[in-house]
GROMACS .gro file of C-alpha atoms in nm:
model
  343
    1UNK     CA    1  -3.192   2.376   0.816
    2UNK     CA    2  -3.197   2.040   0.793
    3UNK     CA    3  -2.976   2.055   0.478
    4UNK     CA    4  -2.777   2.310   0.596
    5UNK     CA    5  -2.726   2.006   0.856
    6UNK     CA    6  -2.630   1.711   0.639
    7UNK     CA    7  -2.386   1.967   0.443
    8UNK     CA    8  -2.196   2.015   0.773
    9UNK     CA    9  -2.203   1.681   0.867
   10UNK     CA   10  -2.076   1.605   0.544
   11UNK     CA   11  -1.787   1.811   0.563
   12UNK     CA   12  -1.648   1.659   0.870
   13UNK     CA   13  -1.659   1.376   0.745
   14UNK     CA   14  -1.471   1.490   0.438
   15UNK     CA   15  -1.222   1.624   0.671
   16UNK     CA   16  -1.210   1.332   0.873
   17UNK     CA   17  -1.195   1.108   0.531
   18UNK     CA   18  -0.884   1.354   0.391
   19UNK     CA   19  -0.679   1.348   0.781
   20UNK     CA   20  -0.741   0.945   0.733
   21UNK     CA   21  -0.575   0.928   0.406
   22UNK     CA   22  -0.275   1.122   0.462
   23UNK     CA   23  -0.223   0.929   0.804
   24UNK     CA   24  -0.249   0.585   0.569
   25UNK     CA   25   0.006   0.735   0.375
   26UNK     CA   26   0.247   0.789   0.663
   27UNK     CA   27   0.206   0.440   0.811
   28UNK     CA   28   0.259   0.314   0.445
   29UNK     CA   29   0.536   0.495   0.442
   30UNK     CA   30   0.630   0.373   0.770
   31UNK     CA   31   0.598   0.031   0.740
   32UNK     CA   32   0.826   0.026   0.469
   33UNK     CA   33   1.087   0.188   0.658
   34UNK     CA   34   0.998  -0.053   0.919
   35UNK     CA   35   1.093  -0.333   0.672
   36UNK     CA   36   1.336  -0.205   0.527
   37UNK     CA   37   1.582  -0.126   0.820
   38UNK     CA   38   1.522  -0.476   0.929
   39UNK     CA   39   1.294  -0.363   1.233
   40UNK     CA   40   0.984  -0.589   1.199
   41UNK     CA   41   1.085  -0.804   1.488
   42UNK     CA   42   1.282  -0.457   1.669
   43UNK     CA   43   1.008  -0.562   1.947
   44UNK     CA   44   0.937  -0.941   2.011
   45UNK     CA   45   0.615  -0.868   2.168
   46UNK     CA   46   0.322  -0.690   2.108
   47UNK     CA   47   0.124  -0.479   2.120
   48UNK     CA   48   0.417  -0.316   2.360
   49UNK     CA   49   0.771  -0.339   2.332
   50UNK     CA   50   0.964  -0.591   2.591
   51UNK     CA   51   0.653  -0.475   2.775
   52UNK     CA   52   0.670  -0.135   2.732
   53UNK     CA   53   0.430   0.117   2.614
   54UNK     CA   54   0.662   0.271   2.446
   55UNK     CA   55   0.995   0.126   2.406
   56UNK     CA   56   1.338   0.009   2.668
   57UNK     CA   57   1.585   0.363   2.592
   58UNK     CA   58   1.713   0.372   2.978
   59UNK     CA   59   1.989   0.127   3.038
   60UNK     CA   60   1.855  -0.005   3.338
   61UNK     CA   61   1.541  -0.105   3.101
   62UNK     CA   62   1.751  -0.228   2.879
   63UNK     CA   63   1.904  -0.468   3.116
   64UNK     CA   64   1.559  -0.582   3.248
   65UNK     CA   65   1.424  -0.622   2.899
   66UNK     CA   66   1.724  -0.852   2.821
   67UNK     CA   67   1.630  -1.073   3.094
   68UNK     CA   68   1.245  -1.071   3.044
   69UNK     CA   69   1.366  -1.131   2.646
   70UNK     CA   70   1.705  -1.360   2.634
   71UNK     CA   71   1.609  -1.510   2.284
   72UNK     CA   72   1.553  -1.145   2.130
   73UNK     CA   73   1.837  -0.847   2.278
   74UNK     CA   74   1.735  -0.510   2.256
   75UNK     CA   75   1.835  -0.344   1.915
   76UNK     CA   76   1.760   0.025   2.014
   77UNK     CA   77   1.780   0.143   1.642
   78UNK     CA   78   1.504  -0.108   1.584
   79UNK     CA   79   1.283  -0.061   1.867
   80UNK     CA   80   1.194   0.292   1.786
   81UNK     CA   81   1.068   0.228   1.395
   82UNK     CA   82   0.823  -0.057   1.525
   83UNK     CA   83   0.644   0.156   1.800
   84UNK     CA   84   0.631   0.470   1.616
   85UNK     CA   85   0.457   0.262   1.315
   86UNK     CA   86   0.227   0.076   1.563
   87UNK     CA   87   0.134   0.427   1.753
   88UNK     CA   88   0.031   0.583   1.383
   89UNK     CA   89  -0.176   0.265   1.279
   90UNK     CA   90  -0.341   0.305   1.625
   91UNK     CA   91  -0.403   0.672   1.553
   92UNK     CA   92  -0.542   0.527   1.214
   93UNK     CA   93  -0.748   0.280   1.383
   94UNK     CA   94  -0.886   0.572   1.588
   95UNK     CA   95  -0.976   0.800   1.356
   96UNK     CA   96  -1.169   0.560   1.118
   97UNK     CA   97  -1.343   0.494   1.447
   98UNK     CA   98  -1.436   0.791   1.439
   99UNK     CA   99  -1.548   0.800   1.073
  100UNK     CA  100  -1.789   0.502   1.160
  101UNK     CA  101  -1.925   0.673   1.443
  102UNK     CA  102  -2.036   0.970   1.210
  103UNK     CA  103  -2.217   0.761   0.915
  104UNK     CA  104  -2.421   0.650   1.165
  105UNK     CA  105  -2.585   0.939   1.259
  106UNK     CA  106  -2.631   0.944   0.839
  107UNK     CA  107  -2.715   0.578   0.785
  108UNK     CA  108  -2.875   0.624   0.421
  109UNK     CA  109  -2.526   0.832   0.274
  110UNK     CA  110  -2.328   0.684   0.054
  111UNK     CA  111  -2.005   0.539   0.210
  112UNK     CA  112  -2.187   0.428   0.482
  113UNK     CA  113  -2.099   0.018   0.428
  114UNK     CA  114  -1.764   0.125   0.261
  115UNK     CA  115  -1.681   0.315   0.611
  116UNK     CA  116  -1.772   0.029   0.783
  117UNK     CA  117  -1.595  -0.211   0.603
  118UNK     CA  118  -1.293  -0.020   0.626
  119UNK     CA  119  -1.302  -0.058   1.064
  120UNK     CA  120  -1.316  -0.447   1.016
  121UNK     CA  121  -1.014  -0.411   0.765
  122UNK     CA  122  -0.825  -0.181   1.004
  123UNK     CA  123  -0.925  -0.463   1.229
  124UNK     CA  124  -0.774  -0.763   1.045
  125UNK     CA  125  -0.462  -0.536   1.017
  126UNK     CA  126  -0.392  -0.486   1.303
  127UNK     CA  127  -0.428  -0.924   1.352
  128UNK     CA  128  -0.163  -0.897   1.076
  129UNK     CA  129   0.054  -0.649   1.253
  130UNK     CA  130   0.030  -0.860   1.559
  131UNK     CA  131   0.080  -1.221   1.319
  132UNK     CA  132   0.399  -1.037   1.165
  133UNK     CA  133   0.594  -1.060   1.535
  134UNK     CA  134   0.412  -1.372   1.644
  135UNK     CA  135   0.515  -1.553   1.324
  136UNK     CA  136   0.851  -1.412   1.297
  137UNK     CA  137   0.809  -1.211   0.956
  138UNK     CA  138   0.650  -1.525   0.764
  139UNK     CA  139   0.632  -1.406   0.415
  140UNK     CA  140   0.221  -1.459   0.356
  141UNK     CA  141   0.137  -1.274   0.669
  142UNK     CA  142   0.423  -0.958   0.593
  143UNK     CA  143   0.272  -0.958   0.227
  144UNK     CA  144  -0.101  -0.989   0.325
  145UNK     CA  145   0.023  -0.687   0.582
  146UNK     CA  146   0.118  -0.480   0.295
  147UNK     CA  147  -0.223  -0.559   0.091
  148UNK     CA  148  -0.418  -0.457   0.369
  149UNK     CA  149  -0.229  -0.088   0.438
  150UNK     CA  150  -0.266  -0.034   0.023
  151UNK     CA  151  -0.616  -0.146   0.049
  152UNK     CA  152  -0.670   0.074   0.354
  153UNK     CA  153  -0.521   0.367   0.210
  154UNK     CA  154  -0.734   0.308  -0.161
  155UNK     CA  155  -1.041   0.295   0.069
  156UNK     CA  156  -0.983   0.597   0.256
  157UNK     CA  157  -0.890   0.797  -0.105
  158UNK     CA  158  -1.266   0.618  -0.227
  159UNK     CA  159  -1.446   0.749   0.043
  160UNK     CA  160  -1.275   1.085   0.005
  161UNK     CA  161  -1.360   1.067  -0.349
  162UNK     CA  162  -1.714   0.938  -0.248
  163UNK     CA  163  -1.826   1.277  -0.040
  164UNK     CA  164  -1.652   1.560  -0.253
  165UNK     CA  165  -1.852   1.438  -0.607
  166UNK     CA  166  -2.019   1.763  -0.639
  167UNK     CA  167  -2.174   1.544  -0.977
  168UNK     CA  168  -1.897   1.642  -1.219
  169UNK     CA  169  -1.981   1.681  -1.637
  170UNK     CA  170  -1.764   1.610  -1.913
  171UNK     CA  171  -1.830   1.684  -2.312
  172UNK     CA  172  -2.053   1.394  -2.408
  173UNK     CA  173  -1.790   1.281  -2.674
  174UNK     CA  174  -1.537   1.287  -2.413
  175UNK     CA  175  -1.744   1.063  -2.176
  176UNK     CA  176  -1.793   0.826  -2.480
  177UNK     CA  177  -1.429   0.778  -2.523
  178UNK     CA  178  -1.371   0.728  -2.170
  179UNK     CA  179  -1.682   0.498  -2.115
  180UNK     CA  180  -1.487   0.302  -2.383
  181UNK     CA  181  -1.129   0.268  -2.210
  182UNK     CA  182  -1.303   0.154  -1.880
  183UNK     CA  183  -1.251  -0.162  -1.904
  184UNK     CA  184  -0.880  -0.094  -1.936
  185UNK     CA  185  -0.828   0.122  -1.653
  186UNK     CA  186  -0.983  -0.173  -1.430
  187UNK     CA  187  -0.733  -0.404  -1.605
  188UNK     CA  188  -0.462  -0.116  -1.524
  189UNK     CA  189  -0.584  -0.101  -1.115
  190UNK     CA  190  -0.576  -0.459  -1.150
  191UNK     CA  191  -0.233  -0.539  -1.253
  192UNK     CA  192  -0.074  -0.283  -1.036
  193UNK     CA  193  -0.282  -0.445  -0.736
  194UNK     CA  194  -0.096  -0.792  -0.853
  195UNK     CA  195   0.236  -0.612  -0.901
  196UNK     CA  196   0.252  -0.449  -0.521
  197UNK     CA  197   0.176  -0.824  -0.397
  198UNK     CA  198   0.480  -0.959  -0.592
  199UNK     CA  199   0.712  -0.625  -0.446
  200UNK     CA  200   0.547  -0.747  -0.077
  201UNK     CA  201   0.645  -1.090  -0.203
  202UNK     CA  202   0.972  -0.960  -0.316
  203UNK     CA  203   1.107  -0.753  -0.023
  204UNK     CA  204   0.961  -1.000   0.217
  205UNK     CA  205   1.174  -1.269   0.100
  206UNK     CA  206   1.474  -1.059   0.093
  207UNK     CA  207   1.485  -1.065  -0.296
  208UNK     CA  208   1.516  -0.722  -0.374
  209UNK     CA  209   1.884  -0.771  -0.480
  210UNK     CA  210   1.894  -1.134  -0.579
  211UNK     CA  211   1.953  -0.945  -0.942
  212UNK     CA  212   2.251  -0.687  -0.873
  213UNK     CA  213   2.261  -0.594  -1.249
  214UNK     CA  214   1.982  -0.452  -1.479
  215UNK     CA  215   1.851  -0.501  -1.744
  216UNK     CA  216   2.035  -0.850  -1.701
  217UNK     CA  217   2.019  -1.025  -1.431
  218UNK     CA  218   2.342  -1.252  -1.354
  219UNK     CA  219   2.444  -1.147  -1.672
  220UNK     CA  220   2.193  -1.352  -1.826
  221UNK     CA  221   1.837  -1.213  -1.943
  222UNK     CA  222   1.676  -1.548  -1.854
  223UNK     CA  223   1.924  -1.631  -1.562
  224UNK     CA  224   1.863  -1.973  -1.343
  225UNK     CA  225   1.572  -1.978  -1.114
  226UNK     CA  226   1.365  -2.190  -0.877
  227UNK     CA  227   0.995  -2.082  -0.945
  228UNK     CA  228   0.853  -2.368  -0.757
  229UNK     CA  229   1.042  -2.247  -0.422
  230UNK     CA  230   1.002  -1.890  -0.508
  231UNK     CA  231   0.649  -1.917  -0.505
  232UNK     CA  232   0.600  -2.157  -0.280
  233UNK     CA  233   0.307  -2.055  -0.059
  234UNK     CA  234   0.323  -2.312   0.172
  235UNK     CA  235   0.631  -2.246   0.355
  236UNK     CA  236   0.603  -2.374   0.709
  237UNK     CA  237   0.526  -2.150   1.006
  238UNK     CA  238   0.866  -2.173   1.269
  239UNK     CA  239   1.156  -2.032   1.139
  240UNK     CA  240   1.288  -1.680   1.200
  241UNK     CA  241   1.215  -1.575   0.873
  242UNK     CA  242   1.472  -1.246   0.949
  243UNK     CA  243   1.697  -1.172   0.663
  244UNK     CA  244   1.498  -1.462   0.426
  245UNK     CA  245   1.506  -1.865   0.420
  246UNK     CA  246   1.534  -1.902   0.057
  247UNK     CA  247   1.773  -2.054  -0.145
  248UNK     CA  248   1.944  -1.761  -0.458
  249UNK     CA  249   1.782  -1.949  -0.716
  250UNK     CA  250   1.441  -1.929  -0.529
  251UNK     CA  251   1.535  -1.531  -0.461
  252UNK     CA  252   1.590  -1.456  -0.828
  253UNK     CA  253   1.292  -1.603  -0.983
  254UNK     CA  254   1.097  -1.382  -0.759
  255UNK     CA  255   1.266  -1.133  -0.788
  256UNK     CA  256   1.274  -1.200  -1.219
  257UNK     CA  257   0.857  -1.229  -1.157
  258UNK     CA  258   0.852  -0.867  -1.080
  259UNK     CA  259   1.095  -0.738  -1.368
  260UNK     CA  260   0.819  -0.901  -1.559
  261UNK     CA  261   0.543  -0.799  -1.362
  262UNK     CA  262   0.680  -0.424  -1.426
  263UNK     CA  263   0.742  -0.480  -1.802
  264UNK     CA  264   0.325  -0.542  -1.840
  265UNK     CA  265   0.228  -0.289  -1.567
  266UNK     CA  266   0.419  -0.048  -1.777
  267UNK     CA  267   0.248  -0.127  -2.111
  268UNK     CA  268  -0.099  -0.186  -1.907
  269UNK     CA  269  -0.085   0.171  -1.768
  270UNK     CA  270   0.108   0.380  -2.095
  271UNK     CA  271  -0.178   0.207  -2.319
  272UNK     CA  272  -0.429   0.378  -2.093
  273UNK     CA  273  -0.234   0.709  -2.093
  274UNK     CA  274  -0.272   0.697  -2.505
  275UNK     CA  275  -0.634   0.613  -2.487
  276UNK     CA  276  -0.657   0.858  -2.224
  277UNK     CA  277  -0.517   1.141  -2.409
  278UNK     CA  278  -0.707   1.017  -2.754
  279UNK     CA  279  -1.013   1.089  -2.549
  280UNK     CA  280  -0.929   1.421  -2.421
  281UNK     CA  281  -0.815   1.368  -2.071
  282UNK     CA  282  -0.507   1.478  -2.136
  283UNK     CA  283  -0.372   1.596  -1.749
  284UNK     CA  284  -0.497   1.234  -1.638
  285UNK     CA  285  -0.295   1.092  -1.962
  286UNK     CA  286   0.046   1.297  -1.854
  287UNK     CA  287  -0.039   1.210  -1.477
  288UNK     CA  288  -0.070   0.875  -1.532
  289UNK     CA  289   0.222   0.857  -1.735
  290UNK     CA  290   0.455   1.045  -1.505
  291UNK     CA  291   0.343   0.863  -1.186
  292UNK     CA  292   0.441   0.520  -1.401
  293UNK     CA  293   0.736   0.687  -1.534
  294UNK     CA  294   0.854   0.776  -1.142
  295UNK     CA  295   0.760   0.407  -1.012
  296UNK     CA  296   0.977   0.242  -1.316
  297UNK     CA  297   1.276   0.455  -1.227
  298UNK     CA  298   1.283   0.417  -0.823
  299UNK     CA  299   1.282   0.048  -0.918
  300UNK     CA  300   1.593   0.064  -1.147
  301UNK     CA  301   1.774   0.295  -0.890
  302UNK     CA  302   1.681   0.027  -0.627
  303UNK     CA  303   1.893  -0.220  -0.828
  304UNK     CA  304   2.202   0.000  -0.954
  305UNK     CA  305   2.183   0.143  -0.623
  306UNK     CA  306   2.206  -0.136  -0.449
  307UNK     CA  307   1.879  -0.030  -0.253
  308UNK     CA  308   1.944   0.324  -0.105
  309UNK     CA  309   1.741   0.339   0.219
  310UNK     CA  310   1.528   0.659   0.093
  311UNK     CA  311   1.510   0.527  -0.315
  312UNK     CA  312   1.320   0.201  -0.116
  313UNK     CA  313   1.092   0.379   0.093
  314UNK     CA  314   1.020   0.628  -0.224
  315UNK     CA  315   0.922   0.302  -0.433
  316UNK     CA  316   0.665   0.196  -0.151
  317UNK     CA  317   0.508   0.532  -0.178
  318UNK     CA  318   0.543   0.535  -0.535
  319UNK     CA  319   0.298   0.222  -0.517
  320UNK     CA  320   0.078   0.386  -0.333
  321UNK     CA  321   0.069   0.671  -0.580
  322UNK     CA  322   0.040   0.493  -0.886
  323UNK     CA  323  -0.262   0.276  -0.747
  324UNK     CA  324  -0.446   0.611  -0.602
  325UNK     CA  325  -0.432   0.775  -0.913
  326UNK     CA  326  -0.554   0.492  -1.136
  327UNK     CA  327  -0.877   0.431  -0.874
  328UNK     CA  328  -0.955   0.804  -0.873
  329UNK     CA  329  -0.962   0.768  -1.275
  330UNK     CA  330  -1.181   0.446  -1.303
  331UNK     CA  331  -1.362   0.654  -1.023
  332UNK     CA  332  -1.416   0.942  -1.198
  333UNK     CA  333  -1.522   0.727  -1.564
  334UNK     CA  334  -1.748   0.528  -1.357
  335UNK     CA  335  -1.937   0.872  -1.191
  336UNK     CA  336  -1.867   1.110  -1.416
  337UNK     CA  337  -2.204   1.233  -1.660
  338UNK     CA  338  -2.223   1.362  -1.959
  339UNK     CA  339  -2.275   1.758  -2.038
  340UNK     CA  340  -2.653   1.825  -2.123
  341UNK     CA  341  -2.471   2.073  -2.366
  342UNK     CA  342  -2.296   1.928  -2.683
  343UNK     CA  343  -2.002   2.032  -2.775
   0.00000   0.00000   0.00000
């Protein structure tokens, strides 16, 4: 019984784990569209909107809200993106409540700190969320805002991946090979973790086009850039930072940075699709290689595009796609045993 009882309470939480995920997918998705249409200060207050639970729509509360707000009109085609992304993170929020509230009726289960964790990072997010109006879109706190809903999402895919490992087996000389190519594939999670903090970096300071050609940029392949401004951390907190504060030179070496910053994910993650496939994991090879393959193009069409709306919000989740499915394959090396029967 009592097993019959930890397999049930297992499962909700599986469930619970799986519904967390794909809601950290759609406010992924949503912040980006957030960003992208220019709606990250659509509501100068928060956690309402000109004090609003939802958001002004009626023109008399329009009216009021441009008195309350003189410094900040009401953009109704920027209200609406802001509120629907802050109800979803609060359904987020929520729901990983609920998570927590479950591993403690199973304290010694694994993902019991990990769920935990998770509540104080939805925490901090939401600070960031909240630091994002308050500080007018300043570049560290919209980037650190991205980290934290990739790092959300990755922890809500772990702890999925956590309570389904029904203790999977492998040939023992295909868990040698992998065992071998571990290190890589943390190398691989790594480098795509760096390269979605330069794209925060990127579209935050309104870089994203600061190279209108490709491959060139300019015309040039080493064009003229201000690294020093680019990456200059210490920008002061004041400005609106609403459509970017940099100079172009400043723009394109950041925006140069992530060219490069593609260039080695790319050979990072096709070197571990080789190895990969050498070792016999060949749908993880050609899934690996296709999700890198989709990420590299959205970029390109982003610049000969000139940033389509739904090519930019594609590249976010893109991201997100690439980094899930390089965790769930250091994951699996890391967990996976070898077969008691050789083969």
């Amino acid at each position: 019984m009592a097993a019959q009882e930890s397999a049930a309470h297992t499962d909700w939480r599986l469930r619970l784990a799986l519904a967390g995920t794909l809601l950290a997918v759609v406010v992924v998705v949503l912040g980006a569209f957030t960003r992208l249409v220019d709606a990250g200060l659509g509501c100068p207050d928060w956690p309402g909107c000109y004090g609003h639970l939802t958001w002004p729509d009626e023109e008399h509360e329009i009216l009021k809200a441009n008195q309350a707000f003189p410094h900040a009109p009401v953009e109704t085609d920027k209200t609406w993106p802001e509120m629907v992304h802050r109800y979803f993170a609060g359904a987020l929020l929520l729901l990983v409540g609920g998570l927590t509230v479950l591993a403690w009726r199973r304290r010694g289960q694994r993902a019991f700190k990990q769920t935990h964790f998770l509540l104080a990072l939805i925490i901090l997010q939401a600070a960031f969320g909240m630091w994002t109006v308050t500080l007018k879109l300043w570049p560290q706190v919209v980037t650190a805002h991205l980290l934290g809903g990739m790092a959300t999402l990755a922890m809500l895919w772990l702890i999925v991946e956590r309570l389904r490992n029904r203790g999977r087996t492998i040939p023992v000389h295909e868990y040698r090979a992998l065992q071998k190519i571990r290190p890589l594939a943390i190398v691989a999670v790594a480098v795509v973790v760096l390269q979605i903090a330069l794209g925060g970096w990127t579209s935050s300071n309104y870089a994203a086009l600061a190279c209108a050609d490709f491959p060139t940029c300019h015309g040039e392949w080493w064009p003229q850039s201000d690294f020093q401004q680019g990456f200059n951390i210490a920008q002061h907190i004041g400005p609106n930072y609403l459509g970017g504060a940099l100079e172009s030179d400043a723009r394109t070496a950041i925006h140069v940075t992530h060219r490069i910053g593609a260039l080695v994910v790319s050979l990072v993650v096709l070197a571990l699709a080789w190895l990969a496939w050498r070792a016999g994991s060949r749908r993880w090879a050609i899934g690996l290689a296709g999700a890198l393959v989709l990420q590299v193009s959205l970029g390109i069409a982003n610049i000969v595009f000139f940033l389509p709306l739904p090519v930019a919000v594609a590249h976010n989740a893109g991201a997100a796609l690439l980094l899930l499915g390089l965790l769930t394959f250091c994951y699996r090396i890391q967990t996976v045993q070898p077969s008691a029967r050789q083969s």
